[in-house]
Coordinates of C-alpha atoms and ligand atoms in Angstrom, one line a residue:
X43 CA 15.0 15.3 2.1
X44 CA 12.2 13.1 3.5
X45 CA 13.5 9.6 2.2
X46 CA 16.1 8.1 4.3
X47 CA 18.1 6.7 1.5
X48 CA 20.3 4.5 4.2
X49 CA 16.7 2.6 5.6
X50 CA 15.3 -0.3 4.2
X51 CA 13.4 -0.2 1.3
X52 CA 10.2 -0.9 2.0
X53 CA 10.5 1.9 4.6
X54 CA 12.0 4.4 1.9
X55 CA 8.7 4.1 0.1
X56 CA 6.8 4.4 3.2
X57 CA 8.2 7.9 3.8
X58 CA 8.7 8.8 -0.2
X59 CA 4.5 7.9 0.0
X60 CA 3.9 10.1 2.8
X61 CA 5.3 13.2 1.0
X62 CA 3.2 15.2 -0.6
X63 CA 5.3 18.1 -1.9
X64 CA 7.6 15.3 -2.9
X65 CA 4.6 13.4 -5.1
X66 CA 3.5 16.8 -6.9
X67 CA 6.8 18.0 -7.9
X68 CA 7.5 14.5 -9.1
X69 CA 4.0 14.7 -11.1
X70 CA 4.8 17.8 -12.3
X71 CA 8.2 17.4 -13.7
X72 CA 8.1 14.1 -15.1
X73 CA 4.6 15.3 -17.0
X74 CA 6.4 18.3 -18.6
X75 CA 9.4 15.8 -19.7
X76 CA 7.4 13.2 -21.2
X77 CA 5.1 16.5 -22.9
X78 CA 8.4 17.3 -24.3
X79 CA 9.8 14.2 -25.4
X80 CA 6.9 13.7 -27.8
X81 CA 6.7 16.7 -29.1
X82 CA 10.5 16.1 -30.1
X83 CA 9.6 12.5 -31.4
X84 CA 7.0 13.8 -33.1
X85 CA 8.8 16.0 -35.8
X86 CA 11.4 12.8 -37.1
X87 CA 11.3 9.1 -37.9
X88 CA 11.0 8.0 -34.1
X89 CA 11.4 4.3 -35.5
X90 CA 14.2 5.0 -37.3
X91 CA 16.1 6.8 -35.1
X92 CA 15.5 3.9 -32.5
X93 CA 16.3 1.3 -35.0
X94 CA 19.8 3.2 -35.3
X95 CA 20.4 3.8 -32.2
X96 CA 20.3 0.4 -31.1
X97 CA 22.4 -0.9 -34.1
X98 CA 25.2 1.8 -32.8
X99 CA 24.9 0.8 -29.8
X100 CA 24.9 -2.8 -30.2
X101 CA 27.6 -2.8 -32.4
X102 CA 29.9 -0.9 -30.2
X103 CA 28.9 -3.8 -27.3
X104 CA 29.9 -6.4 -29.5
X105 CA 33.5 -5.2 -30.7
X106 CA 34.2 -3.4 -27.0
X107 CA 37.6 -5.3 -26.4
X108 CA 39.1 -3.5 -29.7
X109 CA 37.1 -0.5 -29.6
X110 CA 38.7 0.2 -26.3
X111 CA 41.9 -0.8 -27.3
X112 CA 41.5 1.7 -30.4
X113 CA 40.2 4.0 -28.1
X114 CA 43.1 3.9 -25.9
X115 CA 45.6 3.9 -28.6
X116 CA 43.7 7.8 -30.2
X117 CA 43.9 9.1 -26.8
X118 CA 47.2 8.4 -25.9
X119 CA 48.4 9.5 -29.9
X120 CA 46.7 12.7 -28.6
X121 CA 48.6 13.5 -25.8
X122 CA 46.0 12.1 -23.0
X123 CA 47.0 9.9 -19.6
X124 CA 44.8 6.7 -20.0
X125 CA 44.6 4.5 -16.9
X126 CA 42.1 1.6 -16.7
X127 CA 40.5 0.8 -13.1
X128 CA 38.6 -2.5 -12.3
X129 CA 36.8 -0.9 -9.8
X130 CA 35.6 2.1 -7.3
X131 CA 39.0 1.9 -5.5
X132 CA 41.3 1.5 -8.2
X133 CA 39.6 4.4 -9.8
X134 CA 39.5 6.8 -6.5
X135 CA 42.7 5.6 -5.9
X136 CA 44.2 7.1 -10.1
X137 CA 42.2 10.3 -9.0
X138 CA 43.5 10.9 -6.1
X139 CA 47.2 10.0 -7.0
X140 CA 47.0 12.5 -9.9
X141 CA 45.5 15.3 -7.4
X142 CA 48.9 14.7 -5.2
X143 CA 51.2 14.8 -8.1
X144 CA 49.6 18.0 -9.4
X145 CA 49.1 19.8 -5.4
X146 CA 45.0 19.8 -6.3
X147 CA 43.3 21.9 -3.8
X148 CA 40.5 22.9 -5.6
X149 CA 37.8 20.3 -7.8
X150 CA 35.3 21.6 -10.6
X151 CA 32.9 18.9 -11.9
X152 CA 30.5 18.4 -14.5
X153 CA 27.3 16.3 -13.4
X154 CA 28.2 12.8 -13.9
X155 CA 26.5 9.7 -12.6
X156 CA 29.8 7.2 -12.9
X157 CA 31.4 9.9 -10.3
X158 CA 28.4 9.6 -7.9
X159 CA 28.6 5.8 -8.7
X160 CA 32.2 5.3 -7.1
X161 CA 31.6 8.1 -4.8
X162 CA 34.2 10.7 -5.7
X163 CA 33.3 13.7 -3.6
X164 CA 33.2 11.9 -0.6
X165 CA 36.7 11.0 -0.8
X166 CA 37.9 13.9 -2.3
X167 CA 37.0 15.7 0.4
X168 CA 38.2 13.4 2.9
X169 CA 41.6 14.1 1.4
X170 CA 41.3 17.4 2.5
X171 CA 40.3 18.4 -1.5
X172 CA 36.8 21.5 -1.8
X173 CA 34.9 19.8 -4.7
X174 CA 31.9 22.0 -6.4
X175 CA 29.5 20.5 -8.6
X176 CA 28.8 22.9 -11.4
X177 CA 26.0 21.5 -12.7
X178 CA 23.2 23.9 -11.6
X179 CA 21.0 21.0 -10.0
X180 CA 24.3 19.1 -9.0
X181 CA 25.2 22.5 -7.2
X182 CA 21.5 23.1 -5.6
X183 CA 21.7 19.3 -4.0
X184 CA 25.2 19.6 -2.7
X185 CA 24.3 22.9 -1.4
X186 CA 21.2 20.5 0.3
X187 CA 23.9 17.8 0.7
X188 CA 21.4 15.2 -0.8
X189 CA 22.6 12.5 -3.5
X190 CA 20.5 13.3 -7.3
X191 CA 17.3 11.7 -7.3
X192 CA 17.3 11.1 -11.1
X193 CA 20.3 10.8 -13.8
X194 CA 19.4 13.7 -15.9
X195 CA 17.5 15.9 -13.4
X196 CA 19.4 15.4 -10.1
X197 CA 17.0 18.1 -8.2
X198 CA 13.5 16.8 -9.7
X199 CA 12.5 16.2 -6.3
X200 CA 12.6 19.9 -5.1
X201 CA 10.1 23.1 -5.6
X202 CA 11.2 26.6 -6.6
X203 CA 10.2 27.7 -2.9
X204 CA 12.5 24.5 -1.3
X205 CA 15.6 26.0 -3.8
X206 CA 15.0 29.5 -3.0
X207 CA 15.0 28.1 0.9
X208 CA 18.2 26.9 0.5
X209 CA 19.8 29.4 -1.1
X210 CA 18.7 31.8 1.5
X211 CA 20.5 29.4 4.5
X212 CA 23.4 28.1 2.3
X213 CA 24.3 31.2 0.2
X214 CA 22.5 34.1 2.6
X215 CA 20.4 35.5 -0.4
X216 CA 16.9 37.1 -0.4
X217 CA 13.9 35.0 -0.8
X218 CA 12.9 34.7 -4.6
X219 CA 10.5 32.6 -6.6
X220 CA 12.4 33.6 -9.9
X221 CA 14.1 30.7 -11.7
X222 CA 16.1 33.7 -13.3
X223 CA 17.1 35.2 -10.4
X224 CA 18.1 31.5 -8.8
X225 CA 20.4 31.0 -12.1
X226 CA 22.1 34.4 -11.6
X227 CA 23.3 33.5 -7.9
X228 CA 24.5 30.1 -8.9
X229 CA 26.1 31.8 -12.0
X230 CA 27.7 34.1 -9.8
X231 CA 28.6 31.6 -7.0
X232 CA 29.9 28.9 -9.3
X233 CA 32.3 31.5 -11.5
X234 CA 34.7 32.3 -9.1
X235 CA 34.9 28.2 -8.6
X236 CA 35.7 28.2 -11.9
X237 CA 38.8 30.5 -11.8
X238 CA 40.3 29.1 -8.6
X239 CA 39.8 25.4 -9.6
X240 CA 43.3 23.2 -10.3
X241 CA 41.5 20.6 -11.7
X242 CA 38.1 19.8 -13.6
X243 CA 36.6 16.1 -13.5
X244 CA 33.7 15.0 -15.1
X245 CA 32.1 11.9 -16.7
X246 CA 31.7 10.7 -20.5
X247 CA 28.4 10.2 -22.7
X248 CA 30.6 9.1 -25.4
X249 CA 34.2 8.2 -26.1
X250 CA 34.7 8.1 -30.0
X251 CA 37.4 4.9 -30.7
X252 CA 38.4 6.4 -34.1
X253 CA 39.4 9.6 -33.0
X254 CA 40.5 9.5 -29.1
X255 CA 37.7 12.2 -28.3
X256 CA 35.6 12.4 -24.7
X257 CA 32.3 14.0 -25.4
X258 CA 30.0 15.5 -22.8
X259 CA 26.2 16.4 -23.4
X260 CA 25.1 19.3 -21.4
X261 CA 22.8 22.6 -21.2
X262 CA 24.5 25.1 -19.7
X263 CA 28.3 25.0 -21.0
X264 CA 29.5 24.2 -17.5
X265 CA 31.0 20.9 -18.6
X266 CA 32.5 23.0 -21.2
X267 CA 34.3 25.2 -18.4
X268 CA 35.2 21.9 -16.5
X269 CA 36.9 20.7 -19.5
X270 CA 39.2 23.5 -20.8
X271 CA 39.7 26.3 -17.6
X272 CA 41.8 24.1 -15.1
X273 CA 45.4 23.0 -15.8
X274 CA 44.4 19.4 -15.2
X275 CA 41.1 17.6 -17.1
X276 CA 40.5 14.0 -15.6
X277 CA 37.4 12.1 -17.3
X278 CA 36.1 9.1 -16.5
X279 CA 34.3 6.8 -18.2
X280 CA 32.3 3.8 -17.7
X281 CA 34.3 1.1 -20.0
X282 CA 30.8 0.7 -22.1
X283 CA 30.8 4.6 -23.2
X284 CA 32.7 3.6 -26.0
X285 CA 31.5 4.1 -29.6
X286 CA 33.3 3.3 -33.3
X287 CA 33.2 7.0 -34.5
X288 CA 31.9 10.6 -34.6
X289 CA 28.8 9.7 -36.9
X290 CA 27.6 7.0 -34.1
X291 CA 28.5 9.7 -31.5
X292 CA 26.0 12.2 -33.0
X293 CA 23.1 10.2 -33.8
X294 CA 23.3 9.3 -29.8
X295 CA 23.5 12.4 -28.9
X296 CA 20.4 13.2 -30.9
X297 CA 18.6 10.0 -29.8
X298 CA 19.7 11.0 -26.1
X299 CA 18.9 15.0 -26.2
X300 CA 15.0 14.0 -28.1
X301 CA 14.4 11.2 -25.2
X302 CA 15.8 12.9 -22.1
X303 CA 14.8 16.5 -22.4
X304 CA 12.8 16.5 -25.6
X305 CA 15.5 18.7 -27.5
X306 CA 16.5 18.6 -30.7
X307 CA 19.8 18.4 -29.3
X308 CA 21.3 20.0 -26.1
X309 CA 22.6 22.8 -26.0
X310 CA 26.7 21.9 -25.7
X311 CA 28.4 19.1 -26.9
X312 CA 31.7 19.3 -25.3
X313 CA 34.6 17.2 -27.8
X314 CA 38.0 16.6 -26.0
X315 CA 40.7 15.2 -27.7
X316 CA 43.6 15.6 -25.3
X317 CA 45.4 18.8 -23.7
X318 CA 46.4 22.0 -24.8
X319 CA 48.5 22.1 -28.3
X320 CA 51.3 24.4 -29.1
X321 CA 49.3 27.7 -30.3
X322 CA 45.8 26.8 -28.3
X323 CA 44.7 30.1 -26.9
X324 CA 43.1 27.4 -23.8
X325 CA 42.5 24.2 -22.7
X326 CA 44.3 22.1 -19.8
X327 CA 47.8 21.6 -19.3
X328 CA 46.9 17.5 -18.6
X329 CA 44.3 15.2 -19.7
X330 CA 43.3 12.3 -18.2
X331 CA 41.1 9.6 -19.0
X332 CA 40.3 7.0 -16.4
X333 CA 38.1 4.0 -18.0
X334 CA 36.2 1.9 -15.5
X335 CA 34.9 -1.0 -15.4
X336 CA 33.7 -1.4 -11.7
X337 CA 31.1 -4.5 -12.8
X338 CA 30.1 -3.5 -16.3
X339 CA 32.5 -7.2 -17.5
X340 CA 30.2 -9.0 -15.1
X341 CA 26.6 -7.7 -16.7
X342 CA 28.9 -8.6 -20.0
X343 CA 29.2 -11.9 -19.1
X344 CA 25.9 -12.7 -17.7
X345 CA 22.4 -12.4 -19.8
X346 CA 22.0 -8.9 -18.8
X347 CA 24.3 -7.6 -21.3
X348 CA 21.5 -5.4 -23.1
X349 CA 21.8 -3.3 -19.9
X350 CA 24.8 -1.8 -21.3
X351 CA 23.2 -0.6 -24.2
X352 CA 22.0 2.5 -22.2
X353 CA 22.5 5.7 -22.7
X354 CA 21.4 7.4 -19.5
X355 CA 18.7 9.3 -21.4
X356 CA 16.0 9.1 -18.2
X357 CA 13.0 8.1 -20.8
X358 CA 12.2 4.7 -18.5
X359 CA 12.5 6.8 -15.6
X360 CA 10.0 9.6 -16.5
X361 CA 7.3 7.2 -18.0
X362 CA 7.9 4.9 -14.9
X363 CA 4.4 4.4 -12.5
X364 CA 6.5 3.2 -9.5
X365 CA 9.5 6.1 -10.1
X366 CA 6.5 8.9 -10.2
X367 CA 5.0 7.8 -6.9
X368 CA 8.8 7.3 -4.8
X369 CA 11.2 9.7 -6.5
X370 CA 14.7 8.2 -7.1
X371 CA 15.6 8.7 -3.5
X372 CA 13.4 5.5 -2.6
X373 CA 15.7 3.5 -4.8
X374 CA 18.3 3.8 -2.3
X375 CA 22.2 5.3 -2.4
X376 CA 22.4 4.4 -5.9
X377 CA 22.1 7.1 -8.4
X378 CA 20.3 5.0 -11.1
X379 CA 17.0 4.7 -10.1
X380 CA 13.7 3.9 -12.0
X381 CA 13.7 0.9 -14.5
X382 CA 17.2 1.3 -15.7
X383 CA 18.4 2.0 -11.8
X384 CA 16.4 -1.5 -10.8
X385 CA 18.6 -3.4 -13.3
X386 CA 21.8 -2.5 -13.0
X387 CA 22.1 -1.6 -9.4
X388 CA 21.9 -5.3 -8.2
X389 CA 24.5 -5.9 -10.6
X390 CA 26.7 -3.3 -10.0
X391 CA 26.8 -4.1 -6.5
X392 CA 28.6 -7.7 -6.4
X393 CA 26.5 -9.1 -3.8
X394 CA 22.9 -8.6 -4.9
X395 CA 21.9 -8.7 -1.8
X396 CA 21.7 -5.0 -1.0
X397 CA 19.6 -3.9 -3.5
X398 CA 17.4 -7.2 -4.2
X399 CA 14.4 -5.1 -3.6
X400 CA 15.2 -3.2 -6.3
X401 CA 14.2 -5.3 -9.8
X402 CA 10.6 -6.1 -7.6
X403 CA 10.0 -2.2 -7.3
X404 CA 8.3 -2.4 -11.2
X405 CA 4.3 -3.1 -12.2
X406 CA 6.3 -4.7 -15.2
X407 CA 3.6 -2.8 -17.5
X408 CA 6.6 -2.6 -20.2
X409 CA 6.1 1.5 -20.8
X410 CA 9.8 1.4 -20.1
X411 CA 10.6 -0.7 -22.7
X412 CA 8.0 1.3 -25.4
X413 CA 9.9 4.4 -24.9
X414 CA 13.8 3.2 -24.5
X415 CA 15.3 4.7 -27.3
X416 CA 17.7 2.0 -28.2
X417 CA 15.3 -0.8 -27.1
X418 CA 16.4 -2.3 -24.5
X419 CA 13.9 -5.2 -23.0
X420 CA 13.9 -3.7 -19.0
X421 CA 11.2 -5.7 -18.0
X422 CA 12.6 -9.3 -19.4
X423 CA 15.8 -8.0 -17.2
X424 CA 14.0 -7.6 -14.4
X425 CA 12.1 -11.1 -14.3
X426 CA 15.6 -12.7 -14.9
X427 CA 16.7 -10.3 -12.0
X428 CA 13.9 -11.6 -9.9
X429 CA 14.2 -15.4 -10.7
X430 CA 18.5 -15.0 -10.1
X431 CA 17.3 -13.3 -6.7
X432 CA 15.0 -16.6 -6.0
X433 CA 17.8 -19.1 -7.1
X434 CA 20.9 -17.4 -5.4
X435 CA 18.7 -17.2 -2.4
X436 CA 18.8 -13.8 -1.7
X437 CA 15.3 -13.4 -1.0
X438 CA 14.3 -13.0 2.8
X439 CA 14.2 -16.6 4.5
X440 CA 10.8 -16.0 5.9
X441 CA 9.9 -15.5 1.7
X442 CA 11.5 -18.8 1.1
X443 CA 10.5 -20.8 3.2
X444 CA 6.8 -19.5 3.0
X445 CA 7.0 -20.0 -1.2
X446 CA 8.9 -23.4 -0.6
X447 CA 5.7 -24.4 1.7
X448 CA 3.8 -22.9 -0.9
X449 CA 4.7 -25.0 -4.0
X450 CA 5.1 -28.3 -2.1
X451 CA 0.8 -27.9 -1.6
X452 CA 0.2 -27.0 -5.5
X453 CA 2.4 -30.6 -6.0
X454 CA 0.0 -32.4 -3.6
X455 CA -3.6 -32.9 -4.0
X456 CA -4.2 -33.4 0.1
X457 CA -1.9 -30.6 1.5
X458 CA -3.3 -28.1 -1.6
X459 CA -7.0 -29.2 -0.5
X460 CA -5.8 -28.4 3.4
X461 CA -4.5 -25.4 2.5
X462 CA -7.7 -24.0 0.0
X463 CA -9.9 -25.0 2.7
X464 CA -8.1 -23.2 5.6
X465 CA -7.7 -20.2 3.6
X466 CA -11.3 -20.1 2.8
X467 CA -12.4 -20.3 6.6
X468 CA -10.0 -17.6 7.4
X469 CA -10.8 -15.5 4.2
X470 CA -9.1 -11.7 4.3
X471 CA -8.3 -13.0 8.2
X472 CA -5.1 -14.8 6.7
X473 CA -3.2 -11.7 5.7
X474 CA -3.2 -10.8 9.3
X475 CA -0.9 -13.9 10.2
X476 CA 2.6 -12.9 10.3
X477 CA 4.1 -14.8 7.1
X478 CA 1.4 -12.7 5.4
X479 CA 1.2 -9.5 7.5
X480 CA 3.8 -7.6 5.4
X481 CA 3.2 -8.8 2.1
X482 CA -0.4 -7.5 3.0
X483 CA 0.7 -4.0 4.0
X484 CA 0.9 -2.9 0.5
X485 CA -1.7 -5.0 -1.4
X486 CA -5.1 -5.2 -1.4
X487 CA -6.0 -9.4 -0.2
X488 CA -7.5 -11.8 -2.1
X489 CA -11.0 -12.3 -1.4
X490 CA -11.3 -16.2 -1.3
X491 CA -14.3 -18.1 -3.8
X492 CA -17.0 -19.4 -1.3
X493 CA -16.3 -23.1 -2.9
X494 CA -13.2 -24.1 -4.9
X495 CA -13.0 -24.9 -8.5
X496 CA -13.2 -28.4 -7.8
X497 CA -16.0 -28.5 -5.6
X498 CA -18.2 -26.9 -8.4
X499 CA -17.3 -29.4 -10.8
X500 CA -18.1 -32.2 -8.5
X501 CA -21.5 -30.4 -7.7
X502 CA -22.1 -30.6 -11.3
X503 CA -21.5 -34.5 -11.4
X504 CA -18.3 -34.3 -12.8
X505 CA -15.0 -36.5 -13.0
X506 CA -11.8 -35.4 -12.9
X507 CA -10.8 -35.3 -16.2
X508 CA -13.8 -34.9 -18.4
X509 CA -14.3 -32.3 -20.8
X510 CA -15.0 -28.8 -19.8
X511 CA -17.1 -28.2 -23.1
X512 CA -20.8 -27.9 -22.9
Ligands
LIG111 S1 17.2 2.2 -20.3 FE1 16.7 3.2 -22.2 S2 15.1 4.7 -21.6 FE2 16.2 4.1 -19.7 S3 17.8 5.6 -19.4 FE3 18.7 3.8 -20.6 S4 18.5 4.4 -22.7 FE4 17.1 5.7 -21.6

């Protein structure tokens, strides 16, 4: 990994910039997603199915205090465990206390961003706990020990010939640039996970109120695995994963598989409805289902509720000018990067402050917004993300008191005349003085108009005042 996810941003995009391999696999990937998404799109009523979408998922923002509570009340008439955590800790903290009461030495987990969110692994494994993603590009970037650099396609960053590399250090296997062959030695690496594991964890796309039911949306029936092999099932949910019923469940998961991977539908779509029943040939001995909050309330509260509305499909992302240049890795330790990753990261952090670059990392050309599938404005949430950023004062000083100066000299006809003139004798010269130095670094300098606007008009006898009409 060439992005050093812990460095400041604008030195993340520095390095993300400078990699080439990085750029083409980004290129390449994101082109053949967006190819497929259309081609997906193109065989229904795209419109509809947005229109839909959005009406599901607005409705189940609007009624979320008793759709959770009817959600709790199915799972628990079904036999699950349901605890409710305010945040990371409080969540870590439920897993971790269910691990000891069950002597977990072994974790199997479906890919699953709310995990990466609170970061589970890391303190699994501090509690002496092996964890194994089972996701194939989960597995490959564990194996790399990198954080996913996108929400669907964790490993989009890396080339056949990087995976094959680190298979050969990490798992001692030949060198190979067969995808086939690469499945077969995760297949075979990952099964025998699979039958040791005491306990499988993994996130939620959708948790259906009416009938107590986790779903999970995957490709490769490891979340299927995770769900029903181990003796204990924990899932955890962001608290917005909630939906009123199956119907609203499965148009999602249509409107998800069409805009993420350009599939009909995926191929799994794990339901769990509590633990094994008297007579169930499988399925685990516990189920738990952990539903966190962890800031979602807060975006609630605030205008940024529409943020919730997602569905972690990865449309914005793929279509995303700024995301196909820097990779996700550039956005920093979060694992939501691109559009959707510039919004809510700010606001899933509580202090903005450590990700305020973030909603400025956009051209705002609103191709995110075209292709959200249950329409979600991301570029009106990231101006309100920028002006908050500006009021709260969490912009650099050296920015605020350099715009402060700023609009002052637009108020005043003197200091604004002081200001044009200066900037005209020093021309591209000015973004060499150190208020502008950096902003200059990545743009491309005004070039200055020999004589201002004003001076024109004078020239041509004007007053200030008169009619521009000739
Ligand atoms: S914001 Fe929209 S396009 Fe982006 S991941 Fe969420 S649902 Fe998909």
């Amino acid at each position: 990994m060439t992005v050093d996810v812990g460095a400041a941003y604008p030195t993340r995009v520095r390095q993300a910039l400078a990699d080439d391999a990085l750029r083409a696999a980004l290129d390449r990937a994101t082109e053949h997603l967006r190819g497929r998404r259309a081609q997906a799109l193109a065989g229904v009523d795209a419109t509809r199915l947005r229109d839909e979408a959005h009406a599901v998922r607005r409705y189940a923002i609007e009624h979320l205090p008793d759709l959770l509570e009817q959600l709790e009340g199915n799972l628990i008439a079904n036999g699950c465990q349901v605890h409710w955590a305010r945040d990371a800790a409080e969540a870590l903290g439920v897993v971790l206390e269910i691990a000891h009461q069950n002597h977990v030495k072994d974790v199997v987990k479906s890919k699953s961003m709310v995990t990466e969110e609170i970061g589970l692994n890391d303190a699994l494994q501090r509690s002496g706990i092996d964890v194994v993603e089972t996701d194939l590009g989960e597995f490959i970037i564990q194996l790399a020990g990198e954080p996913p650099s996108h929400i669907i396609t964790p490993v989009i960053h890396k080339r056949l010939e990087d995976i094959s590399e680190i298979f050969q250090t990490k798992l001692d296997t030949p060198p190979t640039d067969q995808p086939a062959e690469l499945c077969d030695t995760a297949r075979r690496a990952l099964r025998s996970e699979f039958l040791i594991a005491d306990m499988g964890i993994s996130g939620c796309n959708f948790a259906i109120a009416e009938t107590g039911t986790i779903c999970i949306v995957t490709n490769e029936g490891n979340g299927r695995m995770v769900t029903s092999l181990p003796r204990v099932y924990v899932a955890i949910a962001g608290i917005e994963k909630v939906v009123r019923s199956v119907e609203d469940a499965v148009l999602l998961w249509q409107a998800a598989s069409r805009n993420a991977t350009g599939q009909d539908v995926s191929v799994y779509f794990s339901m769990s409805s509590g633990p094994r029943r008297r007579g169930d040939s499988d399925g685990p001995d516990e189920m738990h289902v952990i539903l966190i909050d962890n800031g979602r309330s807060r975006i609630l509260e605030r205008r940024y509720g529409d943020a919730t509305l997602c569905i972690r499909c990865g449309a914005c992302i793929n279509i995303c000018p700024v995301y196909r240049e820097i990779g996700g890795h550039a956005y920093g330790r979060t694992p939501y990067s691109g559009p959707i990753g510039a919004v809510i990261t700010p606001l899933l952090e509580y202090d903005i402050r450590p990700a305020r670059d973030l909603p400025f990392a956009s051209s705002l050309c609103g191709a995110c917004r075209d292709v959200c599938p249950v329409k979600i404005d991301l570029p009106r949430l990231l101006l309100d993300l920028r002006s908050d950023i500006v009021e709260r004062r969490a912009a650099p000083i050296a920015e605020r008191v350099g715009m402060r100066v700023y609009s002052t000299a637009l108020r005043r006809p003197a200091p604004y005349r002081a200001l044009a003139r200066l900037a005209r004798r020093l021309g591209r010269l000015a973004a060499l003085l150190p208020p502008l130095k950096r902003w200059a670094r990545t743009r491309e300098p005004p070039r200055f108009a020999a004589k201002s606007f004003a001076t024109l008009w004078r020239e041509r006898g004007r007053r200030p005042g008169e009619g521009a009409a000739e």
